[in-house]
Coordinates of C-alpha atoms in Angstrom, one line a residue:
X1 CA 0.1 -0.1 0.1
X2 CA 2.7 2.3 0.8
X3 CA 4.6 1.6 -2.6
X4 CA 1.6 2.1 -4.3
X5 CA 0.9 5.8 -2.3
X6 CA 4.4 6.7 -3.1
X7 CA 4.2 6.0 -6.8
X8 CA 1.3 8.4 -6.9
X9 CA 2.5 11.5 -4.4
X10 CA 4.5 14.1 -5.9
X11 CA 8.4 13.0 -6.2
X12 CA 10.1 15.3 -3.4
X13 CA 13.8 14.5 -4.7
X14 CA 14.4 18.1 -6.2
X15 CA 13.2 19.5 -2.6
X16 CA 15.8 17.4 -0.9
X17 CA 18.5 17.6 -3.4
X18 CA 18.7 21.6 -3.4
X19 CA 18.5 24.3 -1.0
X20 CA 18.3 26.9 -3.8
X21 CA 15.4 25.1 -5.4
X22 CA 13.5 25.2 -1.9
X23 CA 14.1 28.8 -1.5
X24 CA 12.8 29.1 -4.9
X25 CA 9.9 27.2 -4.6
X26 CA 9.0 29.1 -1.1
X27 CA 9.6 32.8 -3.2
X28 CA 7.6 31.7 -5.9
X29 CA 4.6 30.5 -3.4
X30 CA 4.4 33.9 -2.2
X31 CA 5.0 35.6 -5.5
X32 CA 2.2 33.9 -6.9
X33 CA 0.1 34.2 -4.6
X34 CA 0.9 38.1 -4.7
X35 CA 0.3 38.6 -8.4
X36 CA -2.8 36.6 -8.3
X37 CA -4.6 38.9 -5.7
X38 CA -3.5 41.7 -8.3
X39 CA -4.7 39.7 -10.8
X40 CA -8.2 39.9 -10.0
X41 CA -8.4 43.1 -8.5
X42 CA -7.1 44.8 -11.3
X43 CA -9.7 43.7 -13.9
X44 CA -12.2 44.1 -11.6
X45 CA -11.5 47.6 -10.7
X46 CA -11.5 48.4 -14.7
X47 CA -14.7 46.6 -14.6
X48 CA -16.2 48.5 -12.0
X49 CA -15.1 51.7 -13.4
X50 CA -16.1 51.1 -17.1
X51 CA -18.8 48.3 -17.2
X52 CA -17.2 47.2 -20.3
X53 CA -15.8 43.7 -21.4
X54 CA -13.8 45.4 -24.2
X55 CA -12.2 47.7 -21.5
X56 CA -11.2 44.4 -19.6
X57 CA -9.9 42.9 -22.6
X58 CA -8.2 45.6 -23.9
X59 CA -5.7 45.0 -20.6
X60 CA -4.4 42.3 -22.8
X61 CA -3.5 44.3 -25.3
X62 CA -1.7 46.7 -23.4
X63 CA 0.6 44.2 -21.8
X64 CA 1.2 42.4 -25.3
X65 CA 3.9 44.7 -26.7
X66 CA 5.7 45.0 -23.2
X67 CA 5.7 41.4 -22.9
X68 CA 7.3 40.7 -26.3
X69 CA 10.0 43.3 -26.0
X70 CA 10.9 42.8 -22.6
X71 CA 10.7 39.0 -22.7
X72 CA 13.3 38.7 -25.6
X73 CA 15.5 41.1 -23.9
X74 CA 15.5 39.6 -20.6
X75 CA 16.2 36.1 -22.2
X76 CA 19.5 37.5 -23.3
X77 CA 19.8 39.5 -20.0
X78 CA 19.6 36.1 -18.3
X79 CA 22.4 34.7 -20.2
X80 CA 24.7 37.6 -19.8
X81 CA 24.2 38.7 -16.0
X82 CA 23.7 37.4 -12.7
X83 CA 20.4 35.8 -12.5
X84 CA 19.7 36.4 -9.0
X85 CA 20.2 40.0 -9.5
X86 CA 17.4 40.1 -12.3
X87 CA 15.1 38.4 -9.6
X88 CA 15.7 40.8 -6.9
X89 CA 15.3 43.8 -9.4
X90 CA 11.9 43.0 -11.0
X91 CA 10.4 42.0 -7.6
X92 CA 11.4 45.2 -6.0
X93 CA 9.8 47.1 -9.2
X94 CA 6.8 45.0 -8.8
X95 CA 6.2 46.1 -5.5
X96 CA 6.6 49.5 -6.5
X97 CA 4.1 49.2 -9.3
X98 CA 1.5 47.7 -6.5
X99 CA 2.4 50.9 -4.6
X100 CA 0.8 52.8 -7.5
X101 CA -2.2 50.9 -7.8
X102 CA -2.9 51.4 -4.0
X103 CA -2.4 55.4 -3.9
X104 CA -4.4 55.3 -7.2
X105 CA -7.3 53.1 -5.3
X106 CA -7.0 55.6 -2.4
X107 CA -8.2 58.6 -4.7
X108 CA -11.8 59.6 -4.2
X109 CA -12.4 59.0 -8.0
X110 CA -9.7 56.3 -8.9
X111 CA -8.3 57.2 -12.5
X112 CA -8.4 54.6 -15.1
X113 CA -5.3 55.4 -17.2
X114 CA -3.2 54.3 -14.3
X115 CA -4.1 50.9 -14.3
X116 CA -3.3 50.4 -17.9
X117 CA 0.0 52.1 -17.3
X118 CA 0.4 49.8 -14.4
X119 CA -0.7 46.5 -16.4
X120 CA 1.9 47.6 -19.2
X121 CA 4.8 47.6 -16.3
X122 CA 4.1 44.4 -14.7
X123 CA 4.0 43.0 -18.0
X124 CA 7.6 44.4 -18.9
X125 CA 9.0 43.2 -15.5
X126 CA 7.3 40.1 -15.9
X127 CA 9.2 39.8 -19.4
X128 CA 12.6 40.8 -17.8
X129 CA 12.2 38.2 -14.9
X130 CA 10.6 34.9 -16.2
X131 CA 13.6 33.8 -18.6
X132 CA 16.1 34.3 -15.7
X133 CA 13.8 32.5 -13.0
X134 CA 13.2 29.6 -15.7
X135 CA 16.7 29.3 -16.6
X136 CA 17.5 28.6 -13.2
X137 CA 15.4 25.5 -12.9
X138 CA 17.9 23.5 -15.3
X139 CA 21.0 24.8 -13.3
X140 CA 20.0 23.8 -9.6
X141 CA 18.1 20.6 -10.5
X142 CA 19.7 17.3 -12.0
X143 CA 18.5 16.1 -15.3
X144 CA 16.4 13.2 -14.2
X145 CA 14.7 15.4 -12.1
X146 CA 13.3 17.8 -14.3
X147 CA 9.7 16.7 -14.5
X148 CA 9.6 16.2 -10.6
X149 CA 10.8 19.5 -10.3
X150 CA 8.6 20.9 -12.7
X151 CA 5.4 19.2 -10.8
X152 CA 6.3 21.0 -7.8
X153 CA 6.8 24.2 -9.2
X154 CA 3.3 23.8 -10.9
X155 CA 2.1 22.6 -7.4
X156 CA 3.5 25.6 -5.6
X157 CA 1.5 28.1 -8.7
X158 CA -1.5 26.5 -7.9
X159 CA -1.4 26.8 -4.4
X160 CA -0.8 30.5 -4.6
X161 CA -3.0 31.0 -7.5
X162 CA -6.2 29.3 -5.7
X163 CA -5.7 31.4 -2.4
X164 CA -4.9 34.4 -4.2
X165 CA -8.2 34.6 -6.0
X166 CA -10.4 33.6 -3.1
X167 CA -8.6 36.5 -1.1
X168 CA -8.9 38.6 -3.7
X169 CA -12.6 38.2 -4.2
X170 CA -13.5 38.4 -0.8
X171 CA -11.2 41.2 -0.1
X172 CA -12.5 43.3 -3.2
X173 CA -16.1 42.5 -2.1
X174 CA -16.0 43.5 1.3
X175 CA -13.0 45.9 1.7
X176 CA -12.3 47.5 -1.5
X177 CA -9.7 47.5 -3.6
X178 CA -6.8 49.1 -1.5
X179 CA -6.6 46.3 0.8
X180 CA -6.1 43.9 -2.0
X181 CA -3.3 46.1 -3.3
X182 CA -1.7 46.0 0.3
X183 CA -1.6 42.4 0.1
X184 CA 0.5 42.6 -3.1
X185 CA 2.7 45.0 -2.0
X186 CA 3.6 43.0 1.3
X187 CA 3.9 39.6 -0.6
X188 CA 6.3 40.9 -3.0
X189 CA 8.5 42.7 -0.4
X190 CA 8.8 39.0 1.3
X191 CA 9.7 37.6 -2.3
X192 CA 12.6 40.2 -2.3
X193 CA 14.1 39.0 0.9
X194 CA 14.0 35.4 0.0
X195 CA 15.6 35.9 -3.8
X196 CA 18.8 38.0 -1.5
X197 CA 19.5 34.4 0.0
X198 CA 19.7 32.6 -3.1
X199 CA 23.5 31.7 -4.4
X200 CA 24.6 33.7 -7.1
X201 CA 24.1 32.4 -10.8
X202 CA 26.9 34.4 -12.7
X203 CA 26.6 34.1 -16.4
X204 CA 29.5 31.7 -18.2
X205 CA 32.9 33.4 -18.6
X206 CA 32.6 34.0 -22.4
X207 CA 29.0 35.1 -22.1
X208 CA 28.2 38.1 -24.7
X209 CA 26.5 41.0 -24.0
X210 CA 22.6 41.3 -24.5
X211 CA 22.2 41.8 -28.1
X212 CA 19.7 41.8 -31.0
X213 CA 22.4 39.1 -32.5
X214 CA 22.2 37.0 -29.5
X215 CA 18.4 36.9 -29.4
X216 CA 18.3 36.0 -33.3
X217 CA 20.9 33.1 -32.4
X218 CA 18.5 31.7 -29.9
X219 CA 15.2 31.9 -31.9
X220 CA 17.3 30.2 -35.0
X221 CA 18.0 27.3 -32.6
X222 CA 14.3 27.2 -31.7
X223 CA 13.3 27.2 -35.2
X224 CA 15.7 24.4 -36.0
X225 CA 14.1 22.3 -33.4
X226 CA 10.7 20.8 -34.3
X227 CA 10.2 19.4 -30.5
X228 CA 10.7 22.7 -29.3
X229 CA 8.8 24.5 -32.0
X230 CA 5.9 22.3 -31.3
X231 CA 5.6 23.1 -27.7
X232 CA 5.6 26.9 -28.5
X233 CA 3.1 26.6 -30.9
X234 CA 0.6 24.2 -29.0
X235 CA 0.6 26.5 -26.0
X236 CA 0.1 29.3 -28.1
X237 CA -2.7 28.2 -29.9
X238 CA -4.2 26.6 -27.0
X239 CA -4.3 30.1 -24.7
X240 CA -5.0 32.0 -27.7
X241 CA -8.7 30.1 -28.5
X242 CA -9.3 28.9 -25.1
X243 CA -8.0 31.6 -22.4
X244 CA -11.5 33.3 -21.5
X245 CA -10.3 34.5 -17.7
X246 CA -10.8 38.0 -18.5
X247 CA -15.0 37.8 -19.2
X248 CA -15.4 35.4 -16.2
X249 CA -17.0 38.6 -14.0
X250 CA -19.7 38.7 -17.4
X251 CA -20.1 35.1 -17.3
X252 CA -20.9 35.2 -13.7
X253 CA -23.6 37.7 -14.1
X254 CA -25.1 35.8 -17.1
X255 CA -25.5 32.5 -15.1
X256 CA -26.8 34.7 -12.1
X257 CA -24.1 33.5 -9.7
X258 CA -22.0 37.1 -8.8
X259 CA -21.1 35.0 -5.9
X260 CA -19.1 32.3 -8.0
X261 CA -16.5 34.7 -9.8
X262 CA -13.4 34.0 -7.4
X263 CA -14.3 30.0 -7.6
X264 CA -14.4 30.7 -11.3
X265 CA -11.1 32.0 -11.1
X266 CA -9.7 29.4 -8.5
X267 CA -11.3 26.2 -10.4
X268 CA -8.4 25.9 -13.0
X269 CA -6.3 26.0 -10.2
X270 CA -8.0 23.4 -8.1
X271 CA -7.8 21.1 -11.0
X272 CA -4.1 21.5 -11.5
X273 CA -3.5 21.1 -7.9
X274 CA -5.1 17.5 -7.7
X275 CA -3.2 16.7 -10.6
X276 CA -0.2 18.0 -8.8
X277 CA -0.9 16.1 -5.6
X278 CA -1.1 13.1 -7.3
X279 CA 1.8 13.6 -10.1
X280 CA 4.4 10.6 -8.9
X281 CA 3.6 8.9 -12.0
X282 CA 4.8 11.9 -14.3
X283 CA 8.3 11.1 -13.3
X284 CA 8.3 7.7 -15.2
X285 CA 7.1 9.2 -18.5
X286 CA 9.4 9.2 -21.4
X287 CA 7.2 10.3 -24.3
X288 CA 6.5 14.0 -23.1
X289 CA 5.3 15.3 -26.2
X290 CA 2.4 13.1 -26.0
X291 CA 1.9 14.7 -22.6
X292 CA 1.9 17.9 -24.2
X293 CA -0.8 17.3 -26.7
X294 CA -3.0 15.4 -24.6
X295 CA -3.1 18.1 -22.0
X296 CA -4.1 20.7 -24.7
X297 CA -6.6 18.8 -26.0
X298 CA -8.1 17.9 -22.5
X299 CA -7.9 21.8 -22.0
X300 CA -9.8 22.9 -25.1
X301 CA -12.5 20.3 -24.4
X302 CA -13.2 21.5 -20.9
X303 CA -13.1 25.0 -21.7
X304 CA -15.8 24.3 -24.5
X305 CA -17.9 22.4 -22.3
X306 CA -17.4 25.2 -19.5
X307 CA -19.1 27.7 -22.1
X308 CA -21.7 25.3 -23.2
X309 CA -23.3 24.3 -19.9
X310 CA -25.7 26.8 -18.0
X311 CA -25.1 25.0 -14.3
X312 CA -22.7 26.9 -12.2
X313 CA -21.4 23.7 -10.4
X314 CA -21.1 22.2 -14.0
X315 CA -19.2 25.2 -15.1
X316 CA -16.7 25.1 -12.2
X317 CA -16.1 21.1 -12.5
X318 CA -15.2 21.7 -16.8
X319 CA -12.8 24.6 -15.5
X320 CA -11.2 22.4 -12.6
X321 CA -10.9 19.7 -15.6
X322 CA -9.1 22.6 -17.7
X323 CA -6.6 23.0 -15.4
X324 CA -5.7 19.7 -14.8
X325 CA -5.2 19.4 -18.7
X326 CA -3.2 22.7 -18.8
X327 CA -1.0 21.2 -16.3
X328 CA -0.4 17.8 -17.8
X329 CA 0.8 19.8 -20.9
X330 CA 3.0 22.0 -19.1
X331 CA 4.9 19.4 -17.3
X332 CA 5.7 17.9 -20.7
X333 CA 6.7 21.6 -22.3
X334 CA 9.2 22.4 -19.2
X335 CA 10.4 18.6 -19.2
X336 CA 11.3 19.0 -22.9
X337 CA 12.7 22.8 -22.4
X338 CA 15.0 21.6 -19.5
X339 CA 16.0 18.1 -21.0
X340 CA 17.0 19.5 -24.3
X341 CA 18.2 23.1 -24.1
X342 CA 21.8 24.0 -23.9
X343 CA 23.1 26.0 -21.1
X344 CA 24.7 28.8 -22.9
X345 CA 21.2 29.3 -24.9
X346 CA 19.0 28.5 -21.4
X347 CA 18.3 32.3 -21.0
X348 CA 17.3 33.1 -24.5
X349 CA 15.1 30.1 -25.2
X350 CA 13.5 30.7 -21.9
X351 CA 12.3 34.3 -23.2
X352 CA 11.1 32.7 -26.2
X353 CA 9.1 30.3 -23.7
X354 CA 7.8 33.3 -22.1
X355 CA 6.2 34.3 -25.4
X356 CA 4.9 31.2 -25.7
X357 CA 3.2 30.7 -22.8
X358 CA 2.3 34.5 -21.7
X359 CA 1.5 36.0 -25.3
X360 CA -1.1 33.6 -26.0
X361 CA -3.1 34.6 -23.0
X362 CA -2.7 38.2 -23.5
X363 CA -4.1 37.7 -26.9
X364 CA -6.8 35.2 -25.7
X365 CA -8.1 38.1 -23.4
X366 CA -8.2 40.4 -26.4
X367 CA -9.9 37.7 -28.7
X368 CA -12.3 36.9 -25.6
X369 CA -13.7 40.1 -25.0
X370 CA -13.8 41.2 -28.4
X371 CA -15.8 37.8 -29.3
X372 CA -17.8 38.3 -26.3
X373 CA -19.3 41.8 -27.3
X374 CA -20.0 40.3 -30.7
X375 CA -21.5 36.7 -30.1
X376 CA -22.3 37.0 -26.5
X377 CA -20.0 35.5 -23.3
X378 CA -20.9 31.5 -23.5
X379 CA -20.3 31.3 -27.3
X380 CA -17.1 33.0 -26.9
X381 CA -16.1 30.4 -24.5
X382 CA -17.3 27.1 -26.4
X383 CA -16.2 28.0 -29.7
X384 CA -12.7 29.1 -28.2
X385 CA -12.6 25.4 -26.6
X386 CA -13.4 23.9 -30.1
X387 CA -10.5 25.9 -31.8
X388 CA -8.3 25.0 -29.3
X389 CA -8.9 21.0 -30.1
X390 CA -8.9 21.7 -34.0
X391 CA -5.7 23.6 -33.5
X392 CA -3.7 21.2 -31.6
X393 CA -4.7 18.4 -34.0
X394 CA -3.4 20.3 -37.1
X395 CA -0.2 21.2 -35.2
X396 CA 0.3 17.5 -34.4
X397 CA 0.1 16.7 -38.4
X398 CA 2.6 19.7 -39.0
X399 CA 5.2 18.6 -36.3
X400 CA 5.0 14.9 -36.2
X401 CA 8.5 14.8 -34.4
X402 CA 6.9 16.2 -31.2
X403 CA 5.0 13.2 -30.6
X404 CA 8.3 11.2 -31.1
X405 CA 10.2 13.0 -28.7
X406 CA 11.7 10.2 -26.2
X407 CA 13.8 11.6 -23.3
X408 CA 15.9 8.4 -23.1
X409 CA 16.7 8.7 -27.0
X410 CA 16.6 12.3 -28.4
X411 CA 19.8 13.3 -29.3
X412 CA 19.2 17.1 -27.6
X413 CA 18.3 15.1 -24.3
X414 CA 21.2 13.2 -24.4
X415 CA 23.7 16.0 -25.3
X416 CA 22.0 18.1 -22.5
X417 CA 22.6 15.1 -19.9
X418 CA 26.0 14.7 -20.5
X419 CA 26.9 18.3 -20.4
X420 CA 25.1 18.8 -17.0
X421 CA 27.0 15.8 -15.7
X422 CA 30.3 17.2 -17.0
X423 CA 29.7 20.5 -15.4
X424 CA 28.6 18.8 -11.9
X425 CA 32.0 17.0 -12.4
X426 CA 33.9 20.0 -12.4
X427 CA 32.2 21.7 -9.8
X428 CA 32.6 18.7 -7.7
X429 CA 36.4 18.6 -8.3
X430 CA 37.1 22.3 -7.6
X431 CA 35.2 22.0 -4.4
X432 CA 37.3 19.1 -3.4
X433 CA 40.2 21.2 -4.3
X434 CA 39.4 24.0 -2.6
X435 CA 38.8 22.0 0.6
X436 CA 42.3 20.3 0.1
X437 CA 43.6 23.9 0.0
X438 CA 42.0 25.0 3.2
X439 CA 43.6 21.5 4.7
X440 CA 46.9 22.7 3.9
X441 CA 49.4 23.8 6.6
X442 CA 50.1 26.9 4.7
X443 CA 46.4 27.9 4.2
X444 CA 45.7 27.2 8.2
X445 CA 48.8 29.3 9.2
X446 CA 47.2 32.1 6.6
X447 CA 44.1 32.2 8.0
X448 CA 44.7 32.2 11.7
X449 CA 47.5 34.6 11.3
X450 CA 50.2 31.8 12.6
X451 CA 53.5 31.5 10.7
X452 CA 53.2 29.1 7.7
X453 CA 54.8 25.9 7.6

C-alpha cells in the first residue's frame, strides 16, 4: 500500500537535493499568491469603472507589446548577468507598481489610465524576470529530476493561484481594492528578501552582452528544433483560443452567480492542484510530447464544455478539468525544455518560452473580450475551446517529431544530460580542491595569523 501511494504522490527528490530549489519554491509561492491577488483586483477595478468587457479585454492588448519586447531582451539578459540580481530587481519593481495601484485606489475618484500603465509595467517586468527565473531550474536541479521539479513548481503555483483569487474576491467585495493591493505589496517585499538568500548565478565567462544578434541566435536554434517549436506552437494556440478568464465577471453575471467569480478564477488551479498532488506517475514518463498534446486537448474540450453548460457547478467542474489538462501539458513542455536546451542558450530560449505561454493568454484576453461583445459571453468561450482542439490536431500533423520525442533517445536530451554531468563533475572537483587547499598547513597558517609551515 505504501509503495502504491508513493508512486502517486509528488516526487520530492528536487526539494531534498537543492537548497536553492527550496528557496525558489517558497519565493514562488509568495510571489504567485501576491500576483494572483492583483490579477483579480485589477480587472475587477476596470470593470467597476467602465462596465465594459472590451475595456477589460484591452488590458491584454496593453500588456502584449511590453511582454514581447522585454521577454526577448530578458532572455538575452539572463544569459549575460547574474540571474539572482535580475530576480531581486524585478520583484522590487513589482512592489513599486503595486504601491501605485494602492495610491490610485485611495483617490476619491480612482483614474482608469494608471491601471493600464501599471498593467504594461507589470508585463515588462514579468518579461524581464521569467527567463532568469525559468533558466535557473535547469541549473540547480539534476537532469533526471526535471519532471519532478516541474510538478513541484506547478503545485506551488496552483496553491498561490487558488488562495490568491479567493482572498482577492473577498477583499474587493467586502473591503475594496486598496486592501487587495496592500496584500500584493507585502507579498512582493517578502519575495525580495527570499531572492536575496539565493546563491549567486553568474553567467558563463565567455557570455556575450545582450544583443539582437544573441536573441536571433536563440530564435534560430528554436526554429531548427521541431520538438521545441511544437511545444511553443501548441501552447500559444491553446491559450489564444481558450483563455476566457478576462470575461469571467460577465459569465458570472449571465449565470446569475456573482458569488462564484472567485471560484471561477480558482477552479482551474484546483484541477491543477489535484493533478499535482497525484503527479508521482509523471516522473516515469519518457514520451513528454504526448503529455503536451493530450493535456492541451483536454484543456480545449473542458473550456468548450464550460461555455456550453448553464449550470454554475458544472461550469466550475469543467474549469477544474481544464486546469488539470493545462498542468499536464505544462509538465511536458517544461521537461522537454529543461532536458534539451543547452546551458549557454537557456536564458534566450526561456525568453521565447515566456512568449509562448504569456503572449497567448494576453491575445486570448483580447479575443475573448472582443468576441464576447459580438457573439455573447458563453459563445465566445465554447467556440474558443473547439478551435483549440482543432488547432492542436493540425499542429500534430505539421510537427510529428513532437509526438516521437523520447527523453532516453532524443539527441538533444542525451547531449544536455552529458553536459550537465560534466559540469557537476567539474564543480565537485573544484569544491574538493578548495577543501584540500583549506586543509593545507600553509592555508591554515594564513587563515589564523600563525606562521606558515
